[in-house]
Short mmCIF file of C-alpha atoms in Angstrom, two decimals:
data_model
loop_
_atom_site.label_atom_id
_atom_site.label_comp_id
_atom_site.label_asym_id
_atom_site.label_seq_id
_atom_site.Cartn_x
_atom_site.Cartn_y
_atom_site.Cartn_z
CA UNK Q 1260 14.55 -40.44 -168.30
CA UNK Q 1261 13.07 -43.90 -167.79
CA UNK Q 1262 11.51 -45.40 -170.94
CA UNK Q 1263 9.42 -48.49 -171.60
CA UNK Q 1264 7.77 -50.23 -174.49
CA UNK Q 1265 4.40 -48.75 -175.49
CA UNK Q 1266 1.12 -50.36 -174.46
CA UNK Q 1267 -2.49 -49.25 -174.17
CA UNK Q 1268 -2.74 -46.67 -171.36
CA UNK Q 1269 -4.57 -47.71 -168.18
CA UNK Q 1270 -7.67 -45.68 -167.32
CA UNK Q 1271 -10.24 -45.66 -164.53
CA UNK Q 1272 -12.04 -48.64 -166.07
CA UNK Q 1273 -8.95 -50.56 -167.11
CA UNK Q 1274 -7.80 -51.88 -163.74
CA UNK Q 1275 -9.19 -55.36 -164.38
CA UNK Q 1276 -7.63 -55.41 -167.86
CA UNK Q 1277 -4.22 -54.64 -166.41
CA UNK Q 1278 -4.70 -57.40 -163.88
CA UNK Q 1279 -5.69 -59.81 -166.68
CA UNK Q 1280 -2.45 -59.06 -168.53
CA UNK Q 1281 -0.38 -59.67 -165.40
CA UNK Q 1282 1.19 -63.00 -164.43
CA UNK Q 1283 -1.33 -65.35 -162.80
CA UNK Q 1284 0.23 -65.05 -159.36
CA UNK Q 1285 -0.01 -61.22 -159.42
CA UNK Q 1286 -3.48 -60.82 -160.97
CA UNK Q 1287 -5.50 -61.06 -157.70
CA UNK Q 1288 -3.14 -58.59 -156.02
CA UNK Q 1289 -3.48 -56.07 -158.85
CA UNK Q 1290 -7.28 -56.45 -158.93
CA UNK Q 1291 -7.47 -55.83 -155.19
CA UNK Q 1292 -5.13 -52.82 -155.32
CA UNK Q 1293 -6.94 -51.33 -158.32
CA UNK Q 1294 -10.35 -51.86 -156.74
CA UNK Q 1295 -9.19 -50.25 -153.51
CA UNK Q 1296 -7.88 -47.21 -155.37
CA UNK Q 1297 -11.02 -46.90 -157.49
CA UNK Q 1298 -13.29 -47.29 -154.45
CA UNK Q 1299 -11.35 -44.73 -152.43
CA UNK Q 1300 -11.56 -42.22 -155.26
CA UNK Q 1301 -15.04 -43.01 -156.55
CA UNK Q 1302 -17.40 -40.25 -157.78
CA UNK Q 1303 -18.64 -38.17 -154.89
CA UNK Q 1304 -22.15 -38.39 -153.51
CA UNK Q 1305 -21.75 -35.56 -151.00
CA UNK Q 1306 -20.97 -31.87 -151.31
CA UNK Q 1307 -17.49 -32.00 -149.80
CA UNK Q 1308 -15.17 -35.04 -150.08
CA UNK Q 1309 -14.49 -37.10 -147.00
CA UNK Q 1310 -11.04 -36.83 -145.51
CA UNK Q 1311 -8.80 -39.67 -144.36
CA UNK Q 1312 -5.87 -37.97 -142.63
CA UNK Q 1313 -2.58 -39.68 -142.01
CA UNK Q 1314 -1.72 -39.61 -138.33
CA UNK Q 1315 1.57 -37.89 -137.60
CA UNK Q 1316 4.06 -40.07 -135.70
CA UNK Q 1317 5.25 -39.23 -132.20
CA UNK Q 1318 8.93 -38.17 -132.45
CA UNK Q 1319 11.37 -39.84 -130.10
CA UNK Q 1320 13.60 -37.76 -127.81
CA UNK Q 1321 16.52 -38.84 -129.94
CA UNK Q 1322 14.82 -37.54 -133.10
CA UNK Q 1323 14.00 -34.24 -131.40
CA UNK Q 1324 17.60 -33.82 -130.26
CA UNK Q 1325 18.99 -34.69 -133.71
CA UNK Q 1326 16.65 -32.23 -135.46
CA UNK Q 1327 17.46 -29.53 -132.88
CA UNK Q 1328 21.15 -29.90 -133.69
CA UNK Q 1329 20.44 -29.70 -137.42
CA UNK Q 1330 18.39 -26.52 -136.97
CA UNK Q 1331 21.08 -24.94 -134.78
CA UNK Q 1332 23.80 -25.82 -137.29
CA UNK Q 1333 21.90 -24.48 -140.31
CA UNK Q 1334 20.94 -21.24 -138.54
CA UNK Q 1335 24.52 -20.73 -137.36
CA UNK Q 1336 25.92 -21.20 -140.87
CA UNK Q 1337 23.57 -18.68 -142.46
CA UNK Q 1338 23.29 -16.11 -139.67
CA UNK Q 1339 26.87 -15.89 -138.37
CA UNK Q 1340 28.00 -13.42 -141.08
CA UNK Q 1341 24.85 -11.35 -140.44
CA UNK Q 1342 25.49 -11.33 -136.69
CA UNK Q 1343 29.07 -10.15 -137.26
CA UNK Q 1344 27.85 -7.31 -139.48
CA UNK Q 1345 25.32 -6.32 -136.82
CA UNK Q 1346 28.02 -6.18 -134.12
CA UNK Q 1347 30.12 -3.89 -136.30
CA UNK Q 1348 27.23 -1.45 -136.77
CA UNK Q 1349 25.59 -1.79 -133.36
CA UNK Q 1350 25.32 1.99 -132.88
CA UNK Q 1351 23.40 2.37 -136.14
CA UNK Q 1352 20.47 0.30 -134.91
CA UNK Q 1353 19.17 -3.11 -136.03
CA UNK Q 1354 19.66 -4.37 -139.57
CA UNK Q 1355 16.75 -3.78 -141.97
CA UNK Q 1356 14.36 -6.71 -142.32
CA UNK Q 1357 15.33 -7.15 -145.98
CA UNK Q 1358 18.94 -7.93 -144.96
CA UNK Q 1359 17.76 -10.55 -142.49
CA UNK Q 1360 15.47 -12.15 -145.07
CA UNK Q 1361 18.20 -13.83 -147.13
CA UNK Q 1362 19.85 -15.87 -144.33
CA UNK Q 1363 16.39 -16.73 -143.01
CA UNK Q 1364 15.23 -17.88 -146.45
CA UNK Q 1365 18.38 -19.99 -146.93
CA UNK Q 1366 17.85 -21.56 -143.52
CA UNK Q 1367 14.23 -22.40 -144.35
CA UNK Q 1368 15.23 -23.98 -147.66
CA UNK Q 1369 17.96 -26.11 -146.10
CA UNK Q 1370 15.65 -27.28 -143.31
CA UNK Q 1371 12.69 -28.02 -145.59
CA UNK Q 1372 9.36 -29.41 -144.34
CA UNK Q 1373 7.51 -27.07 -141.99
CA UNK Q 1374 10.01 -24.28 -142.50
CA UNK Q 1375 9.38 -24.26 -146.25
CA UNK Q 1376 5.64 -24.02 -145.58
CA UNK Q 1377 6.22 -20.86 -143.56
CA UNK Q 1378 8.47 -19.56 -146.32
CA UNK Q 1379 5.65 -19.99 -148.84
CA UNK Q 1380 3.34 -17.87 -146.68
CA UNK Q 1381 5.97 -15.12 -146.38
CA UNK Q 1382 6.57 -15.19 -150.15
CA UNK Q 1383 2.89 -14.71 -150.90
CA UNK Q 1384 2.17 -12.05 -148.26
CA UNK Q 1385 3.97 -8.77 -149.02
CA UNK Q 1386 1.14 -6.89 -147.31
CA UNK Q 1387 2.21 -8.53 -144.07
CA UNK Q 1388 5.98 -8.87 -144.44
CA UNK Q 1389 6.90 -6.22 -147.01
CA UNK Q 1390 7.71 -6.45 -150.73
CA UNK Q 1391 11.46 -7.00 -150.35
CA UNK Q 1392 11.10 -9.81 -147.82
CA UNK Q 1393 8.32 -11.50 -149.82
CA UNK Q 1394 10.41 -11.32 -153.00
CA UNK Q 1395 13.37 -12.93 -151.24
CA UNK Q 1396 11.19 -15.85 -150.16
CA UNK Q 1397 9.80 -16.52 -153.65
CA UNK Q 1398 12.33 -19.35 -153.96
CA UNK Q 1399 10.42 -21.21 -151.22
CA UNK Q 1400 7.40 -21.59 -153.48
CA UNK Q 1401 8.96 -24.43 -155.43
CA UNK Q 1402 12.55 -25.20 -154.49
CA UNK Q 1403 12.82 -27.70 -151.66
CA UNK Q 1404 15.75 -30.08 -151.17
CA UNK Q 1405 16.16 -32.71 -153.94
CA UNK Q 1406 15.15 -36.36 -153.49
CA UNK Q 1407 17.38 -39.12 -154.97
CA UNK Q 1408 15.60 -40.72 -157.93
CA UNK Q 1409 15.97 -44.31 -156.61
CA UNK Q 1410 13.87 -43.21 -153.61
CA UNK Q 1411 11.25 -41.76 -155.98
CA UNK Q 1412 11.17 -44.96 -158.04
CA UNK Q 1413 10.74 -47.09 -154.91
CA UNK Q 1414 7.96 -44.84 -153.57
CA UNK Q 1415 6.02 -44.96 -156.86
CA UNK Q 1416 6.41 -48.70 -157.44
CA UNK Q 1417 5.45 -49.60 -153.87
CA UNK Q 1418 2.35 -47.41 -154.01
CA UNK Q 1419 1.11 -48.52 -157.42
CA UNK Q 1420 2.13 -52.17 -157.19
CA UNK Q 1421 3.71 -51.82 -160.63
CA UNK Q 1422 7.17 -51.29 -162.03
CA UNK Q 1423 7.77 -47.82 -163.38
CA UNK Q 1424 8.01 -49.19 -166.92
CA UNK Q 1425 4.65 -50.97 -166.59
CA UNK Q 1426 2.94 -47.81 -165.35
CA UNK Q 1427 4.53 -45.18 -167.61
CA UNK Q 1428 6.01 -45.03 -171.10
CA UNK Q 1429 8.49 -42.39 -169.89
CA UNK Q 1430 9.32 -40.95 -166.47
CA UNK Q 1431 11.74 -38.02 -166.23
CA UNK Q 1432 14.37 -38.51 -163.54
CA UNK Q 1433 14.78 -34.78 -162.88
CA UNK Q 1434 11.83 -33.22 -161.01
CA UNK Q 1435 9.94 -30.24 -162.43
CA UNK Q 1436 8.89 -29.16 -158.93
CA UNK Q 1437 10.41 -29.62 -155.48
CA UNK Q 1438 8.01 -28.31 -152.86
CA UNK Q 1439 8.00 -28.71 -149.10
CA UNK Q 1440 6.00 -31.92 -148.78
CA UNK Q 1441 6.32 -33.53 -152.19
CA UNK Q 1442 8.23 -33.47 -155.46
CA UNK Q 1443 6.70 -33.54 -158.95
CA UNK Q 1444 8.07 -35.38 -161.99
CA UNK Q 1445 6.86 -35.17 -165.58
CA UNK Q 1446 5.95 -38.49 -167.17
CA UNK Q 1447 4.17 -39.90 -170.20
CA UNK Q 1448 1.38 -42.44 -170.04
CA UNK Q 1449 1.37 -45.53 -172.22
CA UNK Q 1450 -1.10 -43.84 -174.58
CA UNK Q 1451 1.15 -40.79 -174.99
CA UNK Q 1452 -0.55 -38.28 -172.66
CA UNK Q 1453 1.82 -36.11 -170.62
CA UNK Q 1454 1.16 -36.13 -166.87
CA UNK Q 1455 2.57 -34.75 -163.64
CA UNK Q 1456 3.38 -37.30 -160.95
CA UNK Q 1457 3.39 -35.95 -157.40
CA UNK Q 1458 5.35 -38.07 -154.91
CA UNK Q 1459 5.48 -37.51 -151.16
CA UNK Q 1460 8.98 -37.02 -149.82
CA UNK Q 1461 10.22 -40.12 -148.01
CA UNK Q 1462 9.99 -39.77 -144.22
CA UNK Q 1463 8.49 -36.27 -144.49
CA UNK Q 1464 5.86 -37.06 -141.86
CA UNK Q 1465 8.58 -37.68 -139.26
CA UNK Q 1466 10.37 -34.43 -140.14
CA UNK Q 1467 7.19 -32.36 -139.93
CA UNK Q 1468 6.07 -33.99 -136.68
CA UNK Q 1469 9.47 -33.31 -135.14
CA UNK Q 1470 9.47 -29.67 -136.30
CA UNK Q 1471 6.00 -29.10 -134.85
CA UNK Q 1472 6.93 -30.65 -131.52
CA UNK Q 1473 10.01 -28.43 -131.34
CA UNK Q 1474 8.36 -25.19 -132.43
CA UNK Q 1475 5.03 -25.34 -130.61
CA UNK Q 1476 6.24 -25.20 -126.98
CA UNK Q 1477 8.61 -22.33 -127.78
CA UNK Q 1478 5.83 -20.32 -129.41
CA UNK Q 1479 3.40 -21.15 -126.61
CA UNK Q 1480 5.88 -19.77 -124.05
CA UNK Q 1481 6.43 -16.64 -126.16
CA UNK Q 1482 2.70 -16.04 -126.59
CA UNK Q 1483 1.90 -16.79 -122.95
CA UNK Q 1484 4.59 -14.43 -121.69
CA UNK Q 1485 4.05 -11.59 -124.18
CA UNK Q 1486 0.61 -12.02 -125.77
CA UNK Q 1487 2.29 -10.80 -128.97
CA UNK Q 1488 -0.15 -10.81 -131.88
CA UNK Q 1489 2.37 -11.89 -134.53
CA UNK Q 1490 3.57 -14.77 -132.37
CA UNK Q 1491 -0.07 -15.67 -131.76
CA UNK Q 1492 -0.68 -15.73 -135.52
CA UNK Q 1493 2.27 -18.07 -136.04
CA UNK Q 1494 0.98 -20.30 -133.23
CA UNK Q 1495 -2.41 -20.38 -134.96
CA UNK Q 1496 -0.67 -21.32 -138.18
CA UNK Q 1497 1.10 -24.18 -136.41
CA UNK Q 1498 -2.14 -25.38 -134.86
CA UNK Q 1499 -3.94 -25.36 -138.19
CA UNK Q 1500 -0.96 -26.91 -139.92
CA UNK Q 1501 -0.92 -29.82 -137.47
CA UNK Q 1502 -4.57 -30.51 -138.26
CA UNK Q 1503 -4.24 -30.14 -142.04
CA UNK Q 1504 -0.90 -31.81 -142.64
CA UNK Q 1505 -2.37 -35.27 -142.02
CA UNK Q 1506 -4.82 -34.56 -144.84
CA UNK Q 1507 -2.07 -33.31 -147.14
CA UNK Q 1508 0.06 -36.40 -146.51
CA UNK Q 1509 -2.49 -38.79 -147.96
CA UNK Q 1510 -2.63 -37.93 -151.65
CA UNK Q 1511 -5.92 -39.80 -152.08
CA UNK Q 1512 -7.52 -36.81 -150.36
CA UNK Q 1513 -6.11 -34.47 -153.00
CA UNK Q 1514 -7.35 -36.76 -155.76
CA UNK Q 1515 -10.88 -36.60 -154.30
CA UNK Q 1516 -10.68 -32.83 -154.09
CA UNK Q 1517 -9.59 -32.61 -157.73
CA UNK Q 1518 -12.58 -34.71 -158.80
CA UNK Q 1519 -14.94 -32.63 -156.67
CA UNK Q 1520 -13.75 -29.17 -157.69
CA UNK Q 1521 -13.50 -30.13 -161.37
CA UNK Q 1522 -17.16 -31.12 -161.16
CA UNK Q 1523 -18.12 -27.80 -159.58
CA UNK Q 1524 -16.06 -25.91 -162.16
CA UNK Q 1525 -17.96 -27.63 -164.97
CA UNK Q 1526 -21.36 -27.23 -163.33
CA UNK Q 1527 -20.88 -23.48 -162.84
CA UNK Q 1528 -19.20 -22.81 -166.18
CA UNK Q 1529 -15.90 -21.41 -164.84
CA UNK Q 1530 -14.23 -21.72 -168.22
CA UNK Q 1531 -11.26 -19.47 -167.48
CA UNK Q 1532 -10.11 -21.65 -164.59
CA UNK Q 1533 -8.57 -25.10 -164.88
CA UNK Q 1534 -8.22 -27.85 -162.26
CA UNK Q 1535 -6.03 -30.83 -163.24
CA UNK Q 1536 -7.68 -34.17 -163.93
CA UNK Q 1537 -6.43 -36.97 -161.64
CA UNK Q 1538 -5.64 -40.44 -163.01
CA UNK Q 1539 -6.82 -42.39 -160.02
CA UNK Q 1540 -5.71 -45.86 -161.10
CA UNK Q 1541 -2.13 -44.51 -161.14
CA UNK Q 1542 -2.52 -42.77 -157.78
CA UNK Q 1543 -2.44 -43.83 -154.16
CA UNK Q 1544 -1.55 -42.74 -150.68
CA UNK Q 1545 1.93 -41.49 -151.59
CA UNK Q 1546 1.58 -40.89 -155.35
CA UNK Q 1547 -0.80 -38.71 -157.38
CA UNK Q 1548 -0.79 -38.83 -161.17
CA UNK Q 1549 -2.64 -35.96 -162.80
CA UNK Q 1550 -2.99 -33.86 -165.93
CA UNK Q 1551 0.16 -31.87 -166.72
CA UNK Q 1552 -0.28 -28.10 -166.84
CA UNK Q 1553 2.08 -26.14 -169.07
CA UNK Q 1554 2.36 -22.58 -167.82
CA UNK Q 1555 4.13 -20.03 -165.63
CA UNK Q 1556 3.51 -18.76 -162.07
CA UNK Q 1557 0.87 -16.05 -162.09
CA UNK Q 1558 3.11 -13.60 -160.24
CA UNK Q 1559 6.10 -13.95 -162.59
CA UNK Q 1560 5.26 -10.77 -164.47
CA UNK Q 1561 8.02 -11.10 -167.07
CA UNK Q 1562 6.93 -14.61 -168.11
CA UNK Q 1563 3.26 -13.67 -167.93
CA UNK Q 1564 3.96 -10.80 -170.35
CA UNK Q 1565 5.75 -13.18 -172.74
CA UNK Q 1566 2.64 -15.37 -173.01
CA UNK Q 1567 0.57 -12.34 -174.01
CA UNK Q 1568 -2.60 -13.19 -172.04
CA UNK Q 1569 -4.37 -10.69 -169.79
CA UNK Q 1570 -4.28 -12.16 -166.25
CA UNK Q 1571 -6.89 -9.74 -164.87
CA UNK Q 1572 -10.06 -11.71 -165.76
CA UNK Q 1573 -8.31 -14.92 -164.71
CA UNK Q 1574 -7.60 -13.67 -161.18
CA UNK Q 1575 -11.18 -12.44 -160.94
CA UNK Q 1576 -12.41 -15.89 -161.99
CA UNK Q 1577 -10.42 -17.55 -159.19
CA UNK Q 1578 -11.89 -15.12 -156.66
CA UNK Q 1579 -15.39 -15.90 -157.95
CA UNK Q 1580 -14.67 -19.61 -157.55
CA UNK Q 1581 -13.48 -18.97 -153.98
CA UNK Q 1582 -16.70 -17.18 -153.04
CA UNK Q 1583 -18.83 -19.74 -154.86
CA UNK Q 1584 -17.48 -22.75 -153.00
CA UNK Q 1585 -17.09 -20.98 -149.65
CA UNK Q 1586 -20.61 -19.54 -149.58
CA UNK Q 1587 -22.38 -22.61 -150.96
CA UNK Q 1588 -20.41 -25.39 -149.25
CA UNK Q 1589 -18.04 -23.79 -146.74
CA UNK Q 1590 -15.07 -25.29 -148.62
CA UNK Q 1591 -12.22 -23.67 -150.54
CA UNK Q 1592 -8.67 -24.19 -151.80
CA UNK Q 1593 -6.67 -23.71 -148.62
CA UNK Q 1594 -3.31 -22.71 -150.07
CA UNK Q 1595 -3.60 -20.36 -153.06
CA UNK Q 1596 -0.06 -19.02 -152.82
CA UNK Q 1597 1.66 -17.93 -156.03
CA UNK Q 1598 3.30 -21.31 -156.61
CA UNK Q 1599 -0.15 -22.87 -156.98
CA UNK Q 1600 -1.56 -20.37 -159.51
CA UNK Q 1601 -0.35 -20.79 -163.10
CA UNK Q 1602 -1.05 -18.82 -166.26
CA UNK Q 1603 -1.42 -21.59 -168.85
CA UNK Q 1604 -0.31 -21.21 -172.44
CA UNK Q 1605 -3.89 -21.64 -173.65
CA UNK Q 1606 -4.94 -18.51 -171.71
CA UNK Q 1607 -6.62 -20.15 -168.70
CA UNK Q 1608 -5.50 -20.00 -165.08
CA UNK Q 1609 -4.51 -23.33 -163.62
CA UNK Q 1610 -5.06 -23.90 -159.90
CA UNK Q 1611 -2.94 -26.77 -158.60
CA UNK Q 1612 -1.98 -28.42 -155.30
CA UNK Q 1613 -5.35 -29.19 -153.72
CA UNK Q 1614 -3.74 -31.00 -150.80
CA UNK Q 1615 -5.18 -28.49 -148.32
CA UNK Q 1616 -8.90 -27.72 -148.63
CA UNK Q 1617 -10.40 -25.39 -146.05
CA UNK Q 1618 -13.64 -26.68 -144.55
CA UNK Q 1619 -15.68 -24.39 -142.32
CA UNK Q 1620 -17.76 -25.84 -139.50
CA UNK Q 1621 -21.46 -24.79 -139.69
CA UNK Q 1622 -21.07 -21.99 -137.14
CA UNK Q 1623 -18.08 -20.43 -138.91
CA UNK Q 1624 -19.84 -20.89 -142.26
CA UNK Q 1625 -22.78 -18.84 -140.94
CA UNK Q 1626 -20.37 -16.20 -139.65
CA UNK Q 1627 -18.71 -15.88 -143.06
CA UNK Q 1628 -22.07 -15.52 -144.81
CA UNK Q 1629 -23.19 -12.93 -142.24
CA UNK Q 1630 -19.97 -10.98 -142.77
CA UNK Q 1631 -20.45 -10.95 -146.55
CA UNK Q 1632 -24.07 -9.90 -146.12
CA UNK Q 1633 -23.02 -7.04 -143.84
CA UNK Q 1634 -20.31 -5.87 -146.22
CA UNK Q 1635 -22.84 -5.97 -149.08
CA UNK Q 1636 -25.04 -3.46 -147.23
CA UNK Q 1637 -27.20 -5.50 -144.85
CA UNK Q 1638 -27.09 -3.25 -141.75
CA UNK Q 1639 -28.75 -5.82 -139.53
CA UNK Q 1640 -25.94 -8.31 -140.14
CA UNK Q 1641 -23.22 -6.28 -138.35
CA UNK Q 1642 -24.59 -6.96 -134.83
CA UNK Q 1643 -24.76 -10.66 -135.81
CA UNK Q 1644 -21.06 -10.55 -136.74
CA UNK Q 1645 -20.19 -8.90 -133.43
CA UNK Q 1646 -22.25 -11.38 -131.40
CA UNK Q 1647 -20.57 -14.33 -133.05
CA UNK Q 1648 -17.08 -13.01 -132.30
CA UNK Q 1649 -17.91 -12.17 -128.68
CA UNK Q 1650 -19.66 -15.52 -128.18
CA UNK Q 1651 -16.48 -17.30 -129.24
CA UNK Q 1652 -13.87 -15.19 -127.46
CA UNK Q 1653 -15.92 -13.98 -124.50
CA UNK Q 1654 -15.16 -10.59 -122.91
CA UNK Q 1655 -11.54 -10.66 -124.12
CA UNK Q 1656 -12.32 -8.78 -127.34
CA UNK Q 1657 -14.17 -5.92 -125.66
CA UNK Q 1658 -11.54 -5.75 -122.92
CA UNK Q 1659 -8.76 -5.55 -125.50
CA UNK Q 1660 -10.16 -2.60 -127.44
CA UNK Q 1661 -12.05 -0.94 -124.57
CA UNK Q 1662 -15.42 -1.05 -126.34
CA UNK Q 1663 -18.77 -2.78 -125.95
CA UNK Q 1664 -22.24 -2.88 -127.46
CA UNK Q 1665 -22.84 -0.65 -130.47
CA UNK Q 1666 -19.36 0.89 -130.15
CA UNK Q 1667 -17.75 -2.55 -130.51
CA UNK Q 1668 -19.92 -3.29 -133.54
CA UNK Q 1669 -18.92 0.05 -135.08
CA UNK Q 1670 -15.25 -0.78 -134.50
CA UNK Q 1671 -15.54 -4.19 -136.18
CA UNK Q 1672 -17.31 -2.55 -139.07
CA UNK Q 1673 -14.64 0.15 -139.41
CA UNK Q 1674 -11.99 -2.58 -139.71
CA UNK Q 1675 -13.74 -5.23 -141.81
CA UNK Q 1676 -15.94 -3.28 -144.22
CA UNK Q 1677 -13.10 -1.37 -145.93
CA UNK Q 1678 -11.08 -4.58 -146.28
CA UNK Q 1679 -13.84 -6.03 -148.45
CA UNK Q 1680 -15.12 -2.93 -150.22
CA UNK Q 1681 -12.11 -0.73 -150.88
CA UNK Q 1682 -9.87 -1.30 -153.91
CA UNK Q 1683 -6.98 -3.71 -153.40
CA UNK Q 1684 -4.53 -0.88 -153.91
CA UNK Q 1685 -5.85 0.93 -150.82
CA UNK Q 1686 -5.91 -1.86 -148.23
CA UNK Q 1687 -3.50 -4.24 -146.51
CA UNK Q 1688 -3.79 -6.88 -143.85
CA UNK Q 1689 -0.84 -5.31 -142.07
CA UNK Q 1690 -2.78 -2.03 -141.90
CA UNK Q 1691 -5.81 -3.80 -140.42
CA UNK Q 1692 -3.64 -5.40 -137.74
CA UNK Q 1693 -2.06 -2.03 -136.99
CA UNK Q 1694 -5.51 -0.46 -136.56
CA UNK Q 1695 -6.40 -3.12 -134.00
CA UNK Q 1696 -3.10 -2.63 -132.15
CA UNK Q 1697 -3.61 1.14 -132.05
CA UNK Q 1698 -7.12 0.73 -130.64
CA UNK Q 1699 -5.82 -1.67 -127.99
CA UNK Q 1700 -3.10 0.79 -127.00
CA UNK Q 1701 -5.57 3.68 -126.82
CA UNK Q 1702 -7.94 1.62 -124.68
CA UNK Q 1703 -5.15 1.06 -122.17
CA UNK Q 1704 -3.91 4.65 -122.27
CA UNK Q 1705 -0.62 3.61 -123.86
CA UNK Q 1706 1.19 5.26 -126.74
CA UNK Q 1707 1.36 2.47 -129.31
CA UNK Q 1708 4.81 3.48 -130.56
CA UNK Q 1709 6.29 4.49 -127.23
CA UNK Q 1710 9.46 2.50 -126.50
CA UNK Q 1711 10.07 3.23 -122.85
CA UNK Q 1712 10.48 0.25 -120.55
CA UNK Q 1713 7.31 1.22 -118.69
CA UNK Q 1714 5.23 1.41 -121.88
CA UNK Q 1715 6.55 -1.91 -123.15
CA UNK Q 1716 5.80 -3.62 -119.83
CA UNK Q 1717 2.25 -2.21 -119.82
CA UNK Q 1718 1.66 -3.43 -123.37
CA UNK Q 1719 2.94 -6.90 -122.50
CA UNK Q 1720 0.70 -7.08 -119.43
CA UNK Q 1721 -2.35 -6.08 -121.46
CA UNK Q 1722 -1.57 -8.53 -124.24
CA UNK Q 1723 -1.06 -11.37 -121.75
CA UNK Q 1724 -4.34 -10.56 -120.01
CA UNK Q 1725 -6.32 -10.49 -123.25
CA UNK Q 1726 -4.74 -13.70 -124.43
CA UNK Q 1727 -5.52 -15.43 -121.13
CA UNK Q 1728 -9.17 -14.30 -121.22
CA UNK Q 1729 -9.59 -15.49 -124.82
CA UNK Q 1730 -8.02 -18.82 -123.89
CA UNK Q 1731 -10.36 -19.25 -120.92
CA UNK Q 1732 -13.38 -18.64 -123.16
CA UNK Q 1733 -12.39 -21.61 -125.33
CA UNK Q 1734 -12.09 -19.43 -128.43
CA UNK Q 1735 -8.39 -19.93 -129.08
CA UNK Q 1736 -7.57 -22.89 -131.33
CA UNK Q 1737 -11.32 -23.53 -131.75
CA UNK Q 1738 -12.94 -24.50 -135.06
CA UNK Q 1739 -13.89 -20.83 -135.51
CA UNK Q 1740 -10.33 -19.70 -134.75
CA UNK Q 1741 -8.85 -22.14 -137.26
CA UNK Q 1742 -11.47 -21.48 -139.90
CA UNK Q 1743 -11.24 -17.69 -139.82
CA UNK Q 1744 -7.44 -17.83 -139.75
CA UNK Q 1745 -7.40 -20.01 -142.86
CA UNK Q 1746 -9.88 -17.64 -144.55
CA UNK Q 1747 -7.68 -14.67 -143.64
CA UNK Q 1748 -4.66 -16.44 -145.08
CA UNK Q 1749 -6.40 -16.91 -148.44
CA UNK Q 1750 -7.56 -13.29 -148.46
CA UNK Q 1751 -3.97 -12.29 -147.70
CA UNK Q 1752 -2.89 -14.16 -150.83
CA UNK Q 1753 -5.66 -12.54 -152.87
CA UNK Q 1754 -4.46 -9.16 -151.62
CA UNK Q 1755 -1.17 -9.76 -153.42
CA UNK Q 1756 -2.76 -10.79 -156.72
CA UNK Q 1757 -5.22 -7.94 -156.40
CA UNK Q 1758 -2.47 -5.36 -156.03
CA UNK Q 1759 -0.64 -6.81 -159.02
CA UNK Q 1760 -3.52 -7.12 -161.48
CA UNK Q 1761 -6.74 -5.48 -160.21
CA UNK Q 1762 -5.55 -2.78 -157.81
CA UNK Q 1763 -8.46 -0.48 -158.70
CA UNK Q 1764 -11.25 -2.87 -157.70
CA UNK Q 1765 -12.29 -4.43 -154.33
CA UNK Q 1766 -12.52 -8.12 -153.55
CA UNK Q 1767 -16.33 -7.77 -153.60
CA UNK Q 1768 -16.24 -6.20 -157.05
CA UNK Q 1769 -18.70 -8.68 -158.60
CA UNK Q 1770 -21.54 -7.67 -156.29
CA UNK Q 1771 -24.31 -9.15 -158.45
CA UNK Q 1772 -22.58 -12.55 -158.34
CA UNK Q 1773 -22.08 -12.37 -154.54
CA UNK Q 1774 -25.69 -11.26 -154.01
CA UNK Q 1775 -26.92 -14.19 -156.10
CA UNK Q 1776 -24.84 -16.60 -154.02
CA UNK Q 1777 -26.15 -15.18 -150.74
CA UNK Q 1778 -29.73 -15.33 -151.98
CA UNK Q 1779 -29.32 -19.03 -152.70
CA UNK Q 1780 -28.18 -19.94 -149.15
CA UNK Q 1781 -30.62 -21.64 -146.80
CA UNK Q 1782 -29.32 -20.54 -143.39
CA UNK Q 1783 -31.52 -23.13 -141.65
CA UNK Q 1784 -29.58 -25.87 -143.44
CA UNK Q 1785 -26.39 -24.65 -141.74
CA UNK Q 1786 -27.61 -25.42 -138.23
CA UNK Q 1787 -25.13 -27.18 -135.97
#
């Protein structure tokens, strides 16, 4: 632990005081740095904070080759024993997914960066990947590779323009969190308040950029040749990740989001939910100092039970907050996996890691509101939902499922309405995807589970054709495609919490609250 003599703690208004106490030759520098930080993180005058993404670097061929070798080596180390076991039992069929999960999880952890991000999604999505696989990947929620403390010290001091002892009374050398993009250390301000200091991993932008450049062409080939829906989903994830990661790698964006969503939380009296307060004069591009939350992950049932608080109303409060911000402003926390939801010792639910905030373009925002209105009983909204989807993806959707007009609307309704209105314990995203796959197979006269070479070839041809048509329409990787995928990802996370704590109620349980939100929306104000 790093310690320093005690002084008065710096605050938002104390930047000039700190500069006055500094040596004469450093005072102008500190004033300029403090003013820049305060200006960049000033109180918001617009509904959604502006974003200043960090541009990802272009990896060199040498970097791509070096990372490729690292990936190959790590995968070989962890999967060789599994491959040997598979060869010994080749007549018994493929190994269960749960037995493949451990070497895959270990590979993701060793590789870090983008791989850990995927691991977090798997860990928080048992409805998609199965309970055993999701449980195996729980370690990815907060256990990335360590960062040497001298590198952390250098990162903090360079960003703040202060020595560690001038900025903090104490700074623990061992991190309390090691996630994919950043690490978090506990520290104490000069006035005694305990804080969490989030520090971007050194060189993480180069690692992520290299991973994306290696993974994207491989997935594009797989999707183009097979049209496989799961591969397409992963490609969507990569596309969205490339867009969002620049935002996540400038921690000033997260600080703005914290200020914004704390304000909304206070304005709408969401007392059961807590968003950490940022200390902006001790934050910058690579460092974010914020209020320390003392609690346990919301899905760690044993530790939740020890605290003795009922998590049910807390989860419901987070879902209300999601609908509030998404309906009113088209913005929402874009990564509510279990590592970012904490049951605090005071009985509130803490929502952390606001580095990714989903922002819907006006057209997608209108679609989301129309979908909610339809699910709430507005019959006239279902054709609007169908029209929006077909306008984006063209004839590909109807071609895929062999339906058009009212029949296509009825199909969309049969898939989407239960997902929003049935209890959590009765639905799953995997089941929805299976329903779509079955309808596609039926439309093409193919047995969905038939494994003959002929059936497989026919399925691949159909999938490729549909994918090509959707691509030609401009719908793939569009703002609508990214926005709805990010929404689906959050609902996938909510599915897990719902099954754990509120399995008997649907996501639209608080219908009076949702109806009030919808009534307050001026659709004309959402025009493109």
